[in-house]
Tab-separated table of C-alpha atoms in Angstrom:
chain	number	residue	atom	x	y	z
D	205	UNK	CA	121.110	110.569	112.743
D	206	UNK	CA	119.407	108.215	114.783
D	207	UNK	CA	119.594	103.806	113.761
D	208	UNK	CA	116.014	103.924	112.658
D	209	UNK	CA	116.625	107.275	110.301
D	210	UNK	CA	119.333	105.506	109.075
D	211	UNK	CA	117.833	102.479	108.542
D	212	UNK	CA	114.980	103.551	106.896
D	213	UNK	CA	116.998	106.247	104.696
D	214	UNK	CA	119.401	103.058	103.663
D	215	UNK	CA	116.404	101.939	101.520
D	216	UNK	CA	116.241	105.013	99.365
D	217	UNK	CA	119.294	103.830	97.833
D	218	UNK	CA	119.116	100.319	98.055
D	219	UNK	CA	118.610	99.566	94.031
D	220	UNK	CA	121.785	101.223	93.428
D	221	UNK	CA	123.383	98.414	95.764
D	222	UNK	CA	121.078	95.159	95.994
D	223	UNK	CA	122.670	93.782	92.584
D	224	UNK	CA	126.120	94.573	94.376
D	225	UNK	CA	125.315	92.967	97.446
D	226	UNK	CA	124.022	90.097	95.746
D	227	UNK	CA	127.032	89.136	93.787
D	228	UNK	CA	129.287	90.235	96.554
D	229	UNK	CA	127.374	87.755	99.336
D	230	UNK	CA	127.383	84.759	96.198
D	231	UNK	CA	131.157	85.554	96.085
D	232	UNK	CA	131.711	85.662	99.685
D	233	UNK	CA	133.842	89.066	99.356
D	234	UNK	CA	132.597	90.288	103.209
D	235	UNK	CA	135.073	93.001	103.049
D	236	UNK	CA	133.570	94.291	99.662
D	237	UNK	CA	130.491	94.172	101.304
D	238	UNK	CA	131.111	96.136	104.487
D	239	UNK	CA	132.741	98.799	102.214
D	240	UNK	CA	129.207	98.855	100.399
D	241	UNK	CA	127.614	99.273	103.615
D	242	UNK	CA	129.688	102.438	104.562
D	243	UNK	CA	129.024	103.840	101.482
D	244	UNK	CA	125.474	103.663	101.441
D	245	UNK	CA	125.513	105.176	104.553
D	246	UNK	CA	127.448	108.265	103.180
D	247	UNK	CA	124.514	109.111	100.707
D	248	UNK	CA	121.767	109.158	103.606
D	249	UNK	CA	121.950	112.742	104.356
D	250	UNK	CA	120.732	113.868	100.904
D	251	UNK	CA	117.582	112.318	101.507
D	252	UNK	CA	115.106	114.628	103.194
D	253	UNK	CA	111.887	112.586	103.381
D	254	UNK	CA	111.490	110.472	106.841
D	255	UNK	CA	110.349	107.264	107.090
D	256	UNK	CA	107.065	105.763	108.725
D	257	UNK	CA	105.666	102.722	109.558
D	258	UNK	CA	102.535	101.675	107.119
D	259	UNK	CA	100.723	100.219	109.847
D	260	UNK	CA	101.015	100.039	113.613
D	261	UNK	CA	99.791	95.950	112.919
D	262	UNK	CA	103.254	95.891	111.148
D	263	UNK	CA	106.143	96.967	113.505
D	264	UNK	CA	108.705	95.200	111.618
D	265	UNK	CA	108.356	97.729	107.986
D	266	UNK	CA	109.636	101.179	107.393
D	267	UNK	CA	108.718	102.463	104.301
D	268	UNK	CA	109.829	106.026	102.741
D	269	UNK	CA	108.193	108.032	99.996
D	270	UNK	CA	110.488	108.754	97.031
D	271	UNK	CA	108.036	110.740	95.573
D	272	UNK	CA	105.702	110.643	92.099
D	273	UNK	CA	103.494	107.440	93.941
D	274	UNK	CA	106.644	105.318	94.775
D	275	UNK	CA	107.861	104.157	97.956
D	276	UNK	CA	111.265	101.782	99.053
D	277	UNK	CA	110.995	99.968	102.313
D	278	UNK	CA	112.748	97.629	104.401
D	279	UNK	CA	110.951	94.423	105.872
D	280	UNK	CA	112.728	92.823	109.012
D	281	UNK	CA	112.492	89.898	110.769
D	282	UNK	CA	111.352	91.580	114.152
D	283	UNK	CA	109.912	95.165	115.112
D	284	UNK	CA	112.310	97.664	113.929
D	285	UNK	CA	113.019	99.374	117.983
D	286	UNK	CA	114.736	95.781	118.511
D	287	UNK	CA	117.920	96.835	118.268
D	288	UNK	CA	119.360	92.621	116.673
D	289	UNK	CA	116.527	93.058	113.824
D	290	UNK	CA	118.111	92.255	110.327
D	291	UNK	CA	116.613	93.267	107.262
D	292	UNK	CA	115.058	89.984	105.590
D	293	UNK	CA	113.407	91.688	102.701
D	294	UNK	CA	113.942	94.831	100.390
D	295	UNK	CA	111.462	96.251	97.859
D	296	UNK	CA	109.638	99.452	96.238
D	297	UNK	CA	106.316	100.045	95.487
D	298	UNK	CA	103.645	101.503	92.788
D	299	UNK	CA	100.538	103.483	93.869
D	300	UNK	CA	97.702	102.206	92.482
D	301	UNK	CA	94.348	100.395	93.051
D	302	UNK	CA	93.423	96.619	93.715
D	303	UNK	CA	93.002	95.889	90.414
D	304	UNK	CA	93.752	93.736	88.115
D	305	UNK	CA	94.619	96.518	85.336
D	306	UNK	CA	96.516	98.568	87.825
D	307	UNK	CA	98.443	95.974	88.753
D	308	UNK	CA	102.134	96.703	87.190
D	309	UNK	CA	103.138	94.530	84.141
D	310	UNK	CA	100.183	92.259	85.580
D	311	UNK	CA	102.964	90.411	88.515
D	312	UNK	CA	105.341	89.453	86.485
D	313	UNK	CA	108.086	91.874	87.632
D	314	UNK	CA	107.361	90.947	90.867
D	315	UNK	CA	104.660	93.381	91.886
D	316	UNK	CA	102.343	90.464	93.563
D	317	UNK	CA	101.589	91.727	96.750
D	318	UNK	CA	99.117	95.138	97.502
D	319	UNK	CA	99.150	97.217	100.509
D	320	UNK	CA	95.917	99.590	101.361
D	321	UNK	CA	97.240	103.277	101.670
D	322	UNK	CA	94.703	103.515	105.241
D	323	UNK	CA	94.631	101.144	107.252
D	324	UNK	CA	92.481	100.954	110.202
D	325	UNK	CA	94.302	100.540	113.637
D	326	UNK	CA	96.066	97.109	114.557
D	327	UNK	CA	94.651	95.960	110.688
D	328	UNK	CA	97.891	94.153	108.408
D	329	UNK	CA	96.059	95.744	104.830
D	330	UNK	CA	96.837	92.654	102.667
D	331	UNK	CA	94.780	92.733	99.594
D	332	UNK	CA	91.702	95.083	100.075
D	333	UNK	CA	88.246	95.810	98.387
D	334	UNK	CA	88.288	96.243	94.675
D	335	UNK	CA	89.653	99.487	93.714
D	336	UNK	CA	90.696	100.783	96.741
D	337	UNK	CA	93.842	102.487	96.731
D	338	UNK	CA	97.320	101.195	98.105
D	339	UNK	CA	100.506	100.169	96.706
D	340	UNK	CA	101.647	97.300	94.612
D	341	UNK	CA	104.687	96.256	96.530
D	342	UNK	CA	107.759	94.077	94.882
D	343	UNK	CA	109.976	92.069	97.969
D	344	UNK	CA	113.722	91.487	97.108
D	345	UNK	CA	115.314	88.744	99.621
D	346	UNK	CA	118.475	89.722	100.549
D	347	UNK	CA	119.346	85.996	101.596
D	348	UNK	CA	117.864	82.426	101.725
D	349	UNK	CA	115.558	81.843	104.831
D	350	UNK	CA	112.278	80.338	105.522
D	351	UNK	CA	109.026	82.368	106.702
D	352	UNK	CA	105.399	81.602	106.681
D	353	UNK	CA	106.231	78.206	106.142
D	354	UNK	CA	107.594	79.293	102.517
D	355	UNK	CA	111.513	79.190	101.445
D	356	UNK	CA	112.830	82.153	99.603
D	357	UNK	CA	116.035	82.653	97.897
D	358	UNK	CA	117.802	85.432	97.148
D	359	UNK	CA	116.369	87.859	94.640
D	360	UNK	CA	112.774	88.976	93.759
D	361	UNK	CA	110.216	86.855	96.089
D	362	UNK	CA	107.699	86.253	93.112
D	363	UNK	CA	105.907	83.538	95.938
D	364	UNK	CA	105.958	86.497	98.362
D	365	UNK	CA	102.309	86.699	99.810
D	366	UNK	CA	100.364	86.998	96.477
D	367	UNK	CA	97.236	89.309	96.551
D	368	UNK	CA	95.214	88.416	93.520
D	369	UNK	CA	93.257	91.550	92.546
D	370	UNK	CA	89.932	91.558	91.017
D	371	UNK	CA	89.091	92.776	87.996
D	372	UNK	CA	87.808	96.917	88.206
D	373	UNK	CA	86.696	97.607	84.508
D	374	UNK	CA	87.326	101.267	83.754
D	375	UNK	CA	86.586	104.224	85.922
């Protein structure tokens, strides 16, 4: 299995391991976490979905559908074919529709930023018009860095790009 397979496959399971890798990387137990690593990597070839990139505009995602509307992705800080990319950013998403009442729990688990399911050619998706359908994505930094002139820490990235969706009313 190719590095991008694997890199993309790594995210189906990356719940299972974010809460390890945070403590471990707070503890500063590097040998804990490599053994992580290699263990993730030994539950990859369950997983038969393949990854994809959402949008050619966006060169540095891979997402992967897990099935029943979700997705898990990994966000790096470079296109993914660049072989010294390092994942800055871990998440899942929710299908659903930029609105208001399909956004989950209204934000506050950290669903704050929606992606457009089709997006035209060279296009990033942020946001959208009201209830078209995408995903409500949740961003996990796995470190503390700066980007887009913001500073995250590690954990859910409540400040991460926040679409504010309009309200639908029923349909």
């Amino acid at each position: 299995m190719g590095t991008f397979a694997r890199r993309a496959l790594a995210s189906a399971v990356f719940w299972g391991i974010m809460a390890g890798f945070s403590s471990l990387a707070l503890s500063g137990r590097q040998e804990e976490t490599s053994e992580s690593v290699k263990n993730m990597f030994a539950l990859l070839e369950v997983y038969t979905s393949r990854p994809f990139l959402p949008s050619s505009a966006m060169p540095d995602h891979l997402w992967m559908e897990t099935g029943k509307g979700r997705v898990v992705f990994l966000h790096f800080d470079k296109p993914v074919a660049d072989p010294s990319a390092r994942v800055i950013f871990a998440g899942d998403g929710i299908s659903g529709r930029f609105c208001a009442e399909d956004q989950p729990e209204g934000g506050t688990t950290g669903f704050v930023h929606f992606h457009r399911a089709q997006t035209p050619h060279l296009e990033i998706s942020h946001g959208g018009r009201a209830g078209e359908e995408g995903y409500w994505l949740r961003h996990v930094a796995v470190a503390e860095f700066d980007m887009m002139d913001t500073h995250f820490t590690m954990g859910t990235a409540m400040n991460f790009m926040p679409t504010i969706p309009p309200r639908c009313g029923a349909s």
